[in-house]
mmCIF file of C-alpha atoms in Angstrom:
data_model
loop_
_atom_site.group_PDB
_atom_site.id
_atom_site.type_symbol
_atom_site.label_atom_id
_atom_site.label_comp_id
_atom_site.label_asym_id
_atom_site.label_seq_id
_atom_site.Cartn_x
_atom_site.Cartn_y
_atom_site.Cartn_z
ATOM 1 C CA UNK A 1 -1.111 -5.526 -20.860
ATOM 2 C CA UNK A 2 0.722 -4.390 -24.016
ATOM 3 C CA UNK A 3 4.456 -4.641 -24.571
ATOM 4 C CA UNK A 4 5.976 -1.963 -26.795
ATOM 5 C CA UNK A 5 9.580 -1.813 -27.959
ATOM 6 C CA UNK A 6 11.039 1.159 -29.836
ATOM 7 C CA UNK A 7 14.439 2.221 -31.111
ATOM 8 C CA UNK A 8 15.435 5.854 -30.502
ATOM 9 C CA UNK A 9 18.585 7.595 -31.714
ATOM 10 C CA UNK A 10 20.396 9.131 -28.771
ATOM 11 C CA UNK A 11 22.694 12.158 -28.794
ATOM 12 C CA UNK A 12 25.618 9.998 -29.870
ATOM 13 C CA UNK A 13 23.753 8.910 -33.029
ATOM 14 C CA UNK A 14 23.386 5.434 -31.571
ATOM 15 C CA UNK A 15 20.236 3.351 -31.655
ATOM 16 C CA UNK A 16 18.950 2.561 -28.182
ATOM 17 C CA UNK A 17 16.133 0.092 -27.550
ATOM 18 C CA UNK A 18 13.424 1.016 -25.045
ATOM 19 C CA UNK A 19 10.894 -1.445 -23.723
ATOM 20 C CA UNK A 20 7.523 -0.336 -22.303
ATOM 21 C CA UNK A 21 4.702 -2.264 -20.666
ATOM 22 C CA UNK A 22 1.399 -0.533 -21.224
ATOM 23 C CA UNK A 23 -1.836 -1.309 -19.348
ATOM 24 C CA UNK A 24 -3.912 -0.187 -22.320
ATOM 25 C CA UNK A 25 -5.562 -1.619 -25.379
ATOM 26 C CA UNK A 26 -6.058 1.124 -27.926
ATOM 27 C CA UNK A 27 -4.259 0.606 -31.219
ATOM 28 C CA UNK A 28 -4.879 4.078 -32.771
ATOM 29 C CA UNK A 29 -3.056 5.684 -29.874
ATOM 30 C CA UNK A 30 -0.019 3.460 -30.454
ATOM 31 C CA UNK A 31 0.237 4.658 -34.029
ATOM 32 C CA UNK A 32 0.065 8.254 -32.868
ATOM 33 C CA UNK A 33 2.853 7.815 -30.364
ATOM 34 C CA UNK A 34 4.989 5.803 -32.740
ATOM 35 C CA UNK A 35 4.933 8.886 -34.976
ATOM 36 C CA UNK A 36 5.803 11.015 -31.950
ATOM 37 C CA UNK A 37 8.827 8.797 -31.227
ATOM 38 C CA UNK A 38 10.151 9.180 -34.770
ATOM 39 C CA UNK A 39 9.715 12.943 -34.555
ATOM 40 C CA UNK A 40 11.554 13.082 -31.238
ATOM 41 C CA UNK A 41 14.377 10.938 -32.593
ATOM 42 C CA UNK A 42 14.955 13.289 -35.553
ATOM 43 C CA UNK A 43 14.711 16.302 -33.258
ATOM 44 C CA UNK A 44 17.280 14.911 -30.820
ATOM 45 C CA UNK A 45 19.662 14.002 -33.642
ATOM 46 C CA UNK A 46 19.512 17.519 -35.113
ATOM 47 C CA UNK A 47 19.998 19.198 -31.742
ATOM 48 C CA UNK A 48 23.028 17.033 -30.980
ATOM 49 C CA UNK A 49 24.971 18.766 -33.791
ATOM 50 C CA UNK A 50 24.546 22.147 -32.133
ATOM 51 C CA UNK A 51 24.852 20.955 -28.517
ATOM 52 C CA UNK A 52 27.389 18.118 -28.158
ATOM 53 C CA UNK A 53 26.412 15.610 -25.504
ATOM 54 C CA UNK A 54 28.036 15.901 -22.118
ATOM 55 C CA UNK A 55 27.898 12.194 -21.425
ATOM 56 C CA UNK A 56 27.233 8.966 -23.178
ATOM 57 C CA UNK A 57 24.218 6.745 -22.670
ATOM 58 C CA UNK A 58 20.468 6.959 -23.042
ATOM 59 C CA UNK A 59 18.623 10.237 -23.089
ATOM 60 C CA UNK A 60 16.280 9.789 -20.141
ATOM 61 C CA UNK A 61 14.442 12.939 -21.162
ATOM 62 C CA UNK A 62 13.077 11.218 -24.257
ATOM 63 C CA UNK A 63 11.853 8.272 -22.218
ATOM 64 C CA UNK A 64 10.228 10.579 -19.655
ATOM 65 C CA UNK A 65 8.455 12.633 -22.303
ATOM 66 C CA UNK A 66 7.339 9.477 -24.097
ATOM 67 C CA UNK A 67 5.840 8.078 -20.911
ATOM 68 C CA UNK A 68 4.094 11.372 -20.261
ATOM 69 C CA UNK A 69 2.463 11.173 -23.672
ATOM 70 C CA UNK A 70 1.397 7.581 -23.018
ATOM 71 C CA UNK A 71 -0.242 8.642 -19.773
ATOM 72 C CA UNK A 72 -2.584 10.820 -21.838
ATOM 73 C CA UNK A 73 -4.088 7.787 -23.543
ATOM 74 C CA UNK A 74 -6.633 7.526 -20.733
ATOM 75 C CA UNK A 75 -7.775 10.205 -18.340
ATOM 76 C CA UNK A 76 -8.312 7.688 -15.545
ATOM 77 C CA UNK A 77 -5.794 6.313 -13.076
ATOM 78 C CA UNK A 78 -5.510 3.149 -11.052
ATOM 79 C CA UNK A 79 -5.302 2.337 -7.349
ATOM 80 C CA UNK A 80 -2.368 0.482 -5.835
ATOM 81 C CA UNK A 81 -3.178 -2.955 -4.453
ATOM 82 C CA UNK A 82 -1.826 -2.885 -0.914
ATOM 83 C CA UNK A 83 -1.789 -6.686 -0.714
ATOM 84 C CA UNK A 84 -5.196 -8.209 -1.437
ATOM 85 C CA UNK A 85 -7.233 -4.986 -1.454
ATOM 86 C CA UNK A 86 -8.692 -5.387 -4.922
ATOM 87 C CA UNK A 87 -12.137 -5.682 -3.293
ATOM 88 C CA UNK A 88 -11.800 -2.111 -2.015
ATOM 89 C CA UNK A 89 -10.137 -0.717 -5.155
ATOM 90 C CA UNK A 90 -12.976 -1.873 -7.400
ATOM 91 C CA UNK A 91 -15.622 -0.291 -5.169
ATOM 92 C CA UNK A 92 -13.721 2.981 -4.821
ATOM 93 C CA UNK A 93 -13.379 3.250 -8.603
ATOM 94 C CA UNK A 94 -17.142 2.814 -9.000
ATOM 95 C CA UNK A 95 -17.769 5.579 -6.459
ATOM 96 C CA UNK A 96 -15.192 7.822 -8.138
ATOM 97 C CA UNK A 97 -16.777 7.273 -11.548
ATOM 98 C CA UNK A 98 -20.287 7.988 -10.245
ATOM 99 C CA UNK A 99 -20.701 11.657 -11.112
ATOM 100 C CA UNK A 100 -23.223 12.725 -8.483
ATOM 101 C CA UNK A 101 -21.392 10.899 -5.725
ATOM 102 C CA UNK A 102 -18.017 12.362 -6.680
ATOM 103 C CA UNK A 103 -19.432 15.886 -6.856
ATOM 104 C CA UNK A 104 -21.085 15.449 -3.458
ATOM 105 C CA UNK A 105 -17.780 14.286 -1.950
ATOM 106 C CA UNK A 106 -15.871 17.184 -3.512
ATOM 107 C CA UNK A 107 -18.385 19.747 -2.262
ATOM 108 C CA UNK A 108 -18.108 18.470 1.299
ATOM 109 C CA UNK A 109 -16.235 21.087 3.341
ATOM 110 C CA UNK A 110 -15.541 19.044 6.463
ATOM 111 C CA UNK A 111 -11.955 19.110 7.710
ATOM 112 C CA UNK A 112 -12.273 16.358 10.314
ATOM 113 C CA UNK A 113 -9.576 13.859 9.370
ATOM 114 C CA UNK A 114 -11.347 11.135 11.321
ATOM 115 C CA UNK A 115 -14.235 11.011 8.841
ATOM 116 C CA UNK A 116 -14.562 8.894 5.725
ATOM 117 C CA UNK A 117 -15.714 11.980 3.791
ATOM 118 C CA UNK A 118 -12.395 13.752 4.344
ATOM 119 C CA UNK A 119 -10.308 10.811 3.156
ATOM 120 C CA UNK A 120 -12.557 10.112 0.170
ATOM 121 C CA UNK A 121 -12.241 13.730 -0.913
ATOM 122 C CA UNK A 122 -8.462 13.533 -0.634
ATOM 123 C CA UNK A 123 -8.365 10.223 -2.508
ATOM 124 C CA UNK A 124 -10.553 11.501 -5.356
ATOM 125 C CA UNK A 125 -8.385 14.607 -5.713
ATOM 126 C CA UNK A 126 -5.233 12.498 -6.042
ATOM 127 C CA UNK A 127 -6.900 9.970 -8.356
ATOM 128 C CA UNK A 128 -7.661 12.705 -10.878
ATOM 129 C CA UNK A 129 -3.983 13.240 -11.634
ATOM 130 C CA UNK A 130 -2.128 10.012 -10.882
ATOM 131 C CA UNK A 131 -2.186 6.484 -9.567
ATOM 132 C CA UNK A 132 -2.602 6.585 -5.819
ATOM 133 C CA UNK A 133 -2.818 4.395 -2.709
ATOM 134 C CA UNK A 134 -5.664 3.649 -0.315
ATOM 135 C CA UNK A 135 -3.820 3.544 3.012
ATOM 136 C CA UNK A 136 -5.902 6.285 4.616
ATOM 137 C CA UNK A 137 -9.185 4.707 3.509
ATOM 138 C CA UNK A 138 -8.036 1.322 4.794
ATOM 139 C CA UNK A 139 -7.333 2.902 8.150
ATOM 140 C CA UNK A 140 -10.666 4.692 8.451
ATOM 141 C CA UNK A 141 -12.469 1.446 7.524
ATOM 142 C CA UNK A 142 -10.581 -0.443 10.228
ATOM 143 C CA UNK A 143 -8.814 -2.789 7.803
ATOM 144 C CA UNK A 144 -5.581 -3.970 9.432
ATOM 145 C CA UNK A 145 -4.702 -7.106 7.476
ATOM 146 C CA UNK A 146 -4.319 -6.011 3.832
ATOM 147 C CA UNK A 147 -3.489 -9.570 2.742
ATOM 148 C CA UNK A 148 -6.888 -10.954 3.713
ATOM 149 C CA UNK A 149 -9.440 -11.345 0.922
ATOM 150 C CA UNK A 150 -12.729 -9.613 1.783
ATOM 151 C CA UNK A 151 -16.137 -8.964 0.277
ATOM 152 C CA UNK A 152 -16.498 -5.977 -2.076
ATOM 153 C CA UNK A 153 -20.242 -5.705 -1.382
ATOM 154 C CA UNK A 154 -19.621 -5.493 2.362
ATOM 155 C CA UNK A 155 -17.210 -2.594 2.031
ATOM 156 C CA UNK A 156 -19.371 -0.885 -0.535
ATOM 157 C CA UNK A 157 -22.107 -0.724 2.092
ATOM 158 C CA UNK A 158 -19.611 0.149 4.842
ATOM 159 C CA UNK A 159 -18.399 3.221 2.957
ATOM 160 C CA UNK A 160 -21.930 4.406 2.163
ATOM 161 C CA UNK A 161 -22.907 3.966 5.815
ATOM 162 C CA UNK A 162 -19.915 5.974 7.059
ATOM 163 C CA UNK A 163 -20.078 9.028 4.793
ATOM 164 C CA UNK A 164 -22.405 11.982 5.254
ATOM 165 C CA UNK A 165 -26.030 10.995 4.407
ATOM 166 C CA UNK A 166 -26.112 13.840 1.880
ATOM 167 C CA UNK A 167 -23.205 12.224 0.035
ATOM 168 C CA UNK A 168 -24.580 8.673 -0.017
ATOM 169 C CA UNK A 169 -28.270 9.394 -0.554
ATOM 170 C CA UNK A 170 -28.200 8.623 -4.290
ATOM 171 C CA UNK A 171 -27.528 4.950 -3.462
ATOM 172 C CA UNK A 172 -30.187 4.617 -0.765
ATOM 173 C CA UNK A 173 -33.632 3.202 -1.491
ATOM 174 C CA UNK A 174 -36.534 2.080 0.687
ATOM 175 C CA UNK A 175 -38.535 -1.140 0.598
ATOM 176 C CA UNK A 176 -41.999 -1.676 2.045
ATOM 177 C CA UNK A 177 -43.100 -5.148 3.147
ATOM 178 C CA UNK A 178 -46.829 -5.593 3.619
ATOM 179 C CA UNK A 179 -48.338 -8.695 5.218
ATOM 180 C CA UNK A 180 -51.992 -9.615 4.663
ATOM 181 C CA UNK A 181 -53.955 -12.506 6.052
ATOM 182 C CA UNK A 182 -55.959 -14.895 3.873
ATOM 183 C CA UNK A 183 -58.987 -12.601 4.288
ATOM 184 C CA UNK A 184 -57.073 -9.587 2.991
ATOM 185 C CA UNK A 185 -56.552 -7.835 6.331
ATOM 186 C CA UNK A 186 -53.260 -5.948 6.670
ATOM 187 C CA UNK A 187 -51.475 -7.445 9.664
ATOM 188 C CA UNK A 188 -48.151 -5.577 9.433
ATOM 189 C CA UNK A 189 -46.318 -2.983 7.354
ATOM 190 C CA UNK A 190 -42.562 -2.505 7.582
ATOM 191 C CA UNK A 191 -40.466 0.024 5.671
ATOM 192 C CA UNK A 192 -36.678 -0.011 5.687
ATOM 193 C CA UNK A 193 -33.708 1.388 3.751
ATOM 194 C CA UNK A 194 -31.370 -0.609 1.526
ATOM 195 C CA UNK A 195 -28.067 -0.067 -0.268
ATOM 196 C CA UNK A 196 -28.226 -3.231 -2.391
ATOM 197 C CA UNK A 197 -30.927 -5.661 -3.494
ATOM 198 C CA UNK A 198 -29.648 -9.228 -2.969
ATOM 199 C CA UNK A 199 -30.661 -11.657 -5.710
ATOM 200 C CA UNK A 200 -30.392 -15.363 -5.002
ATOM 201 C CA UNK A 201 -28.725 -17.289 -7.823
ATOM 202 C CA UNK A 202 -30.253 -20.618 -8.708
ATOM 203 C CA UNK A 203 -27.911 -23.001 -10.443
ATOM 204 C CA UNK A 204 -29.509 -24.103 -13.735
ATOM 205 C CA UNK A 205 -29.854 -27.863 -13.993
ATOM 206 C CA UNK A 206 -28.621 -27.603 -17.573
ATOM 207 C CA UNK A 207 -25.062 -26.225 -17.773
ATOM 208 C CA UNK A 208 -25.951 -24.529 -21.070
ATOM 209 C CA UNK A 209 -28.604 -22.390 -19.363
ATOM 210 C CA UNK A 210 -27.926 -19.137 -17.580
ATOM 211 C CA UNK A 211 -29.339 -17.310 -14.604
ATOM 212 C CA UNK A 212 -31.352 -14.258 -15.646
ATOM 213 C CA UNK A 213 -30.871 -11.095 -13.591
ATOM 214 C CA UNK A 214 -34.151 -9.794 -14.961
ATOM 215 C CA UNK A 215 -35.976 -12.906 -13.701
ATOM 216 C CA UNK A 216 -34.227 -12.650 -10.354
ATOM 217 C CA UNK A 217 -35.270 -9.011 -10.084
ATOM 218 C CA UNK A 218 -38.885 -10.014 -10.778
ATOM 219 C CA UNK A 219 -38.741 -12.831 -8.248
ATOM 220 C CA UNK A 220 -37.448 -10.478 -5.543
ATOM 221 C CA UNK A 221 -40.728 -8.534 -5.692
ATOM 222 C CA UNK A 222 -43.052 -11.524 -5.988
ATOM 223 C CA UNK A 223 -45.392 -12.211 -3.107
ATOM 224 C CA UNK A 224 -44.643 -15.098 -0.792
ATOM 225 C CA UNK A 225 -46.935 -17.095 1.477
ATOM 226 C CA UNK A 226 -46.293 -17.950 5.107
ATOM 227 C CA UNK A 227 -48.398 -20.021 7.487
ATOM 228 C CA UNK A 228 -49.570 -19.736 11.078
ATOM 229 C CA UNK A 229 -49.486 -15.934 11.307
ATOM 230 C CA UNK A 230 -51.889 -14.381 13.783
ATOM 231 C CA UNK A 231 -54.449 -11.812 12.549
ATOM 232 C CA UNK A 232 -56.079 -9.512 15.106
ATOM 233 C CA UNK A 233 -59.140 -8.969 12.951
ATOM 234 C CA UNK A 234 -59.654 -12.663 12.239
ATOM 235 C CA UNK A 235 -58.669 -13.496 15.825
ATOM 236 C CA UNK A 236 -56.811 -16.589 14.677
ATOM 237 C CA UNK A 237 -53.714 -17.816 12.890
ATOM 238 C CA UNK A 238 -54.041 -17.955 9.116
ATOM 239 C CA UNK A 239 -52.031 -18.190 5.955
ATOM 240 C CA UNK A 240 -50.591 -14.783 5.147
ATOM 241 C CA UNK A 241 -49.084 -13.186 2.054
ATOM 242 C CA UNK A 242 -46.028 -10.908 2.160
ATOM 243 C CA UNK A 243 -45.652 -8.406 -0.678
ATOM 244 C CA UNK A 244 -42.524 -6.312 -1.307
ATOM 245 C CA UNK A 245 -42.562 -2.934 -3.027
ATOM 246 C CA UNK A 246 -39.894 -0.335 -3.695
ATOM 247 C CA UNK A 247 -41.144 2.637 -1.720
ATOM 248 C CA UNK A 248 -38.317 4.962 -2.758
ATOM 249 C CA UNK A 249 -36.358 4.440 -5.983
ATOM 250 C CA UNK A 250 -32.691 5.375 -5.519
ATOM 251 C CA UNK A 251 -30.800 7.333 -8.154
ATOM 252 C CA UNK A 252 -28.356 4.426 -8.325
ATOM 253 C CA UNK A 253 -29.860 0.950 -8.001
ATOM 254 C CA UNK A 254 -27.321 -1.687 -6.949
ATOM 255 C CA UNK A 255 -27.990 -5.402 -7.387
ATOM 256 C CA UNK A 256 -25.969 -7.954 -5.436
ATOM 257 C CA UNK A 257 -25.724 -11.436 -6.947
ATOM 258 C CA UNK A 258 -25.465 -13.842 -4.019
ATOM 259 C CA UNK A 259 -22.598 -15.961 -5.345
ATOM 260 C CA UNK A 260 -21.214 -16.647 -1.869
ATOM 261 C CA UNK A 261 -23.535 -18.805 0.221
ATOM 262 C CA UNK A 262 -23.271 -21.280 3.044
ATOM 263 C CA UNK A 263 -23.402 -24.922 1.982
ATOM 264 C CA UNK A 264 -24.960 -27.046 4.719
ATOM 265 C CA UNK A 265 -23.633 -30.241 3.133
ATOM 266 C CA UNK A 266 -19.990 -29.191 3.389
ATOM 267 C CA UNK A 267 -20.687 -26.791 6.303
ATOM 268 C CA UNK A 268 -18.679 -24.059 4.628
ATOM 269 C CA UNK A 269 -19.124 -21.089 2.335
ATOM 270 C CA UNK A 270 -18.915 -21.791 -1.377
ATOM 271 C CA UNK A 271 -19.000 -19.706 -4.524
ATOM 272 C CA UNK A 272 -21.592 -20.118 -7.269
ATOM 273 C CA UNK A 273 -19.890 -19.627 -10.648
ATOM 274 C CA UNK A 274 -23.002 -20.042 -12.762
ATOM 275 C CA UNK A 275 -23.284 -17.974 -15.943
ATOM 276 C CA UNK A 276 -25.465 -14.876 -15.582
ATOM 277 C CA UNK A 277 -27.436 -12.987 -18.201
ATOM 278 C CA UNK A 278 -27.131 -9.253 -17.538
ATOM 279 C CA UNK A 279 -29.815 -6.871 -18.873
ATOM 280 C CA UNK A 280 -28.753 -3.401 -19.868
ATOM 281 C CA UNK A 281 -31.946 -1.794 -18.579
ATOM 282 C CA UNK A 282 -34.406 -2.518 -15.779
ATOM 283 C CA UNK A 283 -37.913 -1.100 -15.636
ATOM 284 C CA UNK A 284 -39.717 -0.072 -12.468
ATOM 285 C CA UNK A 285 -43.027 1.673 -11.932
ATOM 286 C CA UNK A 286 -41.700 5.226 -11.978
ATOM 287 C CA UNK A 287 -38.448 5.085 -13.925
ATOM 288 C CA UNK A 288 -35.982 3.126 -15.999
ATOM 289 C CA UNK A 289 -32.487 2.131 -14.954
ATOM 290 C CA UNK A 290 -29.454 1.796 -17.232
ATOM 291 C CA UNK A 291 -26.393 -0.299 -16.401
ATOM 292 C CA UNK A 292 -23.239 1.793 -15.940
ATOM 293 C CA UNK A 293 -20.942 -0.208 -13.644
ATOM 294 C CA UNK A 294 -20.113 -3.827 -12.857
ATOM 295 C CA UNK A 295 -17.882 -5.295 -10.160
ATOM 296 C CA UNK A 296 -16.529 -8.693 -11.229
ATOM 297 C CA UNK A 297 -15.064 -11.482 -9.129
ATOM 298 C CA UNK A 298 -12.991 -14.299 -10.585
ATOM 299 C CA UNK A 299 -11.437 -17.222 -8.785
ATOM 300 C CA UNK A 300 -12.328 -18.934 -5.541
ATOM 301 C CA UNK A 301 -13.811 -17.637 -2.321
ATOM 302 C CA UNK A 302 -10.435 -17.174 -0.650
ATOM 303 C CA UNK A 303 -8.128 -16.689 -3.608
ATOM 304 C CA UNK A 304 -10.172 -14.586 -6.007
ATOM 305 C CA UNK A 305 -9.696 -11.206 -7.616
ATOM 306 C CA UNK A 306 -12.022 -8.216 -8.026
ATOM 307 C CA UNK A 307 -12.107 -5.787 -10.944
ATOM 308 C CA UNK A 308 -14.571 -3.144 -12.098
ATOM 309 C CA UNK A 309 -15.996 -2.253 -15.498
ATOM 310 C CA UNK A 310 -17.441 1.236 -15.623
ATOM 311 C CA UNK A 311 -19.009 3.423 -18.286
ATOM 312 C CA UNK A 312 -17.537 6.923 -18.228
ATOM 313 C CA UNK A 313 -19.977 9.813 -18.041
ATOM 314 C CA UNK A 314 -17.354 11.952 -19.820
ATOM 315 C CA UNK A 315 -16.838 10.033 -23.085
ATOM 316 C CA UNK A 316 -19.491 7.264 -22.645
ATOM 317 C CA UNK A 317 -16.887 4.534 -23.180
ATOM 318 C CA UNK A 318 -16.448 1.494 -20.962
ATOM 319 C CA UNK A 319 -13.208 1.059 -18.988
ATOM 320 C CA UNK A 320 -11.764 -1.834 -17.007
ATOM 321 C CA UNK A 321 -10.247 -0.902 -13.638
ATOM 322 C CA UNK A 322 -7.858 -3.603 -12.448
ATOM 323 C CA UNK A 323 -6.016 -2.145 -9.463
ATOM 324 C CA UNK A 324 -3.159 -0.071 -10.950
ATOM 325 C CA UNK A 325 -4.177 -0.754 -14.535
ATOM 326 C CA UNK A 326 -6.894 1.006 -16.481
ATOM 327 C CA UNK A 327 -7.800 -0.056 -19.995
ATOM 328 C CA UNK A 328 -10.675 -0.387 -22.412
ATOM 329 C CA UNK A 329 -12.181 -3.854 -22.948
ATOM 330 C CA UNK A 330 -10.158 -5.789 -25.502
ATOM 331 C CA UNK A 331 -11.793 -7.220 -28.652
ATOM 332 C CA UNK A 332 -11.685 -10.791 -27.313
ATOM 333 C CA UNK A 333 -13.949 -9.925 -24.383
ATOM 334 C CA UNK A 334 -16.287 -7.696 -26.377
ATOM 335 C CA UNK A 335 -17.666 -10.614 -28.380
ATOM 336 C CA UNK A 336 -18.400 -12.391 -25.100
ATOM 337 C CA UNK A 337 -20.162 -9.406 -23.609
ATOM 338 C CA UNK A 338 -22.293 -8.979 -26.752
ATOM 339 C CA UNK A 339 -24.258 -11.954 -25.446
ATOM 340 C CA UNK A 340 -24.749 -10.167 -22.116
ATOM 341 C CA UNK A 341 -23.480 -13.223 -20.260
ATOM 342 C CA UNK A 342 -20.820 -13.482 -17.611
ATOM 343 C CA UNK A 343 -19.605 -15.926 -14.975
ATOM 344 C CA UNK A 344 -17.857 -13.204 -12.999
ATOM 345 C CA UNK A 345 -20.419 -10.406 -12.447
ATOM 346 C CA UNK A 346 -21.056 -9.778 -8.762
ATOM 347 C CA UNK A 347 -22.337 -6.222 -8.249
ATOM 348 C CA UNK A 348 -24.438 -4.430 -10.865
ATOM 349 C CA UNK A 349 -24.996 -0.659 -10.672
ATOM 350 C CA UNK A 350 -27.860 0.910 -12.606
ATOM 351 C CA UNK A 351 -28.410 4.663 -12.868
ATOM 352 C CA UNK A 352 -31.866 6.169 -13.113
ATOM 353 C CA UNK A 353 -32.726 7.245 -16.660
ATOM 354 C CA UNK A 354 -36.002 9.055 -16.000
ATOM 355 C CA UNK A 355 -39.723 8.470 -16.608
ATOM 356 C CA UNK A 356 -41.016 5.381 -18.341
ATOM 357 C CA UNK A 357 -42.740 7.250 -21.191
ATOM 358 C CA UNK A 358 -41.363 4.977 -23.955
ATOM 359 C CA UNK A 359 -37.988 6.620 -23.716
ATOM 360 C CA UNK A 360 -35.579 3.709 -23.742
ATOM 361 C CA UNK A 361 -35.358 0.280 -25.288
ATOM 362 C CA UNK A 362 -33.091 -2.725 -25.009
ATOM 363 C CA UNK A 363 -30.950 -3.189 -28.099
ATOM 364 C CA UNK A 364 -28.219 -5.587 -29.139
ATOM 365 C CA UNK A 365 -25.614 -2.994 -30.055
ATOM 366 C CA UNK A 366 -22.738 -2.531 -27.667
ATOM 367 C CA UNK A 367 -20.613 0.355 -26.521
ATOM 368 C CA UNK A 368 -17.427 -0.783 -24.850
ATOM 369 C CA UNK A 369 -18.820 -4.201 -24.041
ATOM 370 C CA UNK A 370 -22.444 -3.688 -23.002
ATOM 371 C CA UNK A 371 -25.601 -2.889 -24.975
ATOM 372 C CA UNK A 372 -26.549 0.739 -25.376
ATOM 373 C CA UNK A 373 -29.839 2.482 -24.627
ATOM 374 C CA UNK A 374 -31.735 3.972 -27.570
ATOM 375 C CA UNK A 375 -35.062 5.585 -28.327
ATOM 376 C CA UNK A 376 -38.212 3.535 -28.641
ATOM 377 C CA UNK A 377 -40.616 1.594 -26.477
ATOM 378 C CA UNK A 378 -39.495 -0.721 -23.730
ATOM 379 C CA UNK A 379 -40.320 -4.385 -23.952
ATOM 380 C CA UNK A 380 -43.974 -4.694 -23.149
ATOM 381 C CA UNK A 381 -43.246 -7.782 -21.045
ATOM 382 C CA UNK A 382 -41.035 -5.857 -18.633
ATOM 383 C CA UNK A 383 -42.421 -6.091 -15.101
ATOM 384 C CA UNK A 384 -43.388 -2.992 -13.141
ATOM 385 C CA UNK A 385 -42.491 -2.483 -9.473
#
């Protein structure tokens, strides 16, 4: 939040002080609008000689025009927090800033006001021009108590499950689990859809160490061994191996960091605040994925706060969406994100970049707080799924 105070000469040739609170962090724009204020002040003073003021006081027109110019600093608008609905606001901003999803919502012609598609389309239309509320979306999702803290991942999946399959298909992937006995016989094959891949966070024994999302992604696809599974071909129970493979790669791959888990010692849910190392790209067998959105959670399980950091497909800059406020990452947080480490990341969204043919590489340069993707070969040690 920035606080800006300016003096403007009103029609009575008096200096009037105006105070503004700005949810932005972009110094060059402030210089531009400071010049605009001086120009307006001279213009108002000159016009007052020809048109004497009808009443004393502040010229509200100057303030209104100044605020209109400030609104042009960013092309994106915030969502009103209806109480404790930051979990929903952060998810809706990610969906709005996902180009293919937004275009699919806007092309949907359904007029049934009882559908999530209709209300999303209306919300996106309003969000393009101004800050807006989420009352209609809350209603369609069955959320009655707006002061109750809820899980952003849960409502991310709820929205995708409720909209038209054509709209949500870019987020949907399929996993195949294959079980083989110790002799190599296939005993079962199961294929199912997913919206998110849940990664279990292991607390490092050393507080200076971090959890690696890349390692967690690898571990998710590693084979596991189970005992006492019956094999028809062997006609007995044997040790079996379960292998997981991504059968269908979604256009948008979403990773869920399981920070909220049940603690059997305290018999309650707790939050894992361990530091996480976030890779900018992930490699799979058929394509590469590039990070473009993050949903963060800070605070405790019951008294936390959700925000979203999203890379714009229009200007390729990163923006922070914090309910009603939209800004670019400030310099103090950029140095932290250069290390690709965070204690608040919760949901990670990766968009498909294309074939693997040595097209992208992981670099250390950042654009708005996260590393950028550049030409060259991928790390040879990257696992393939």
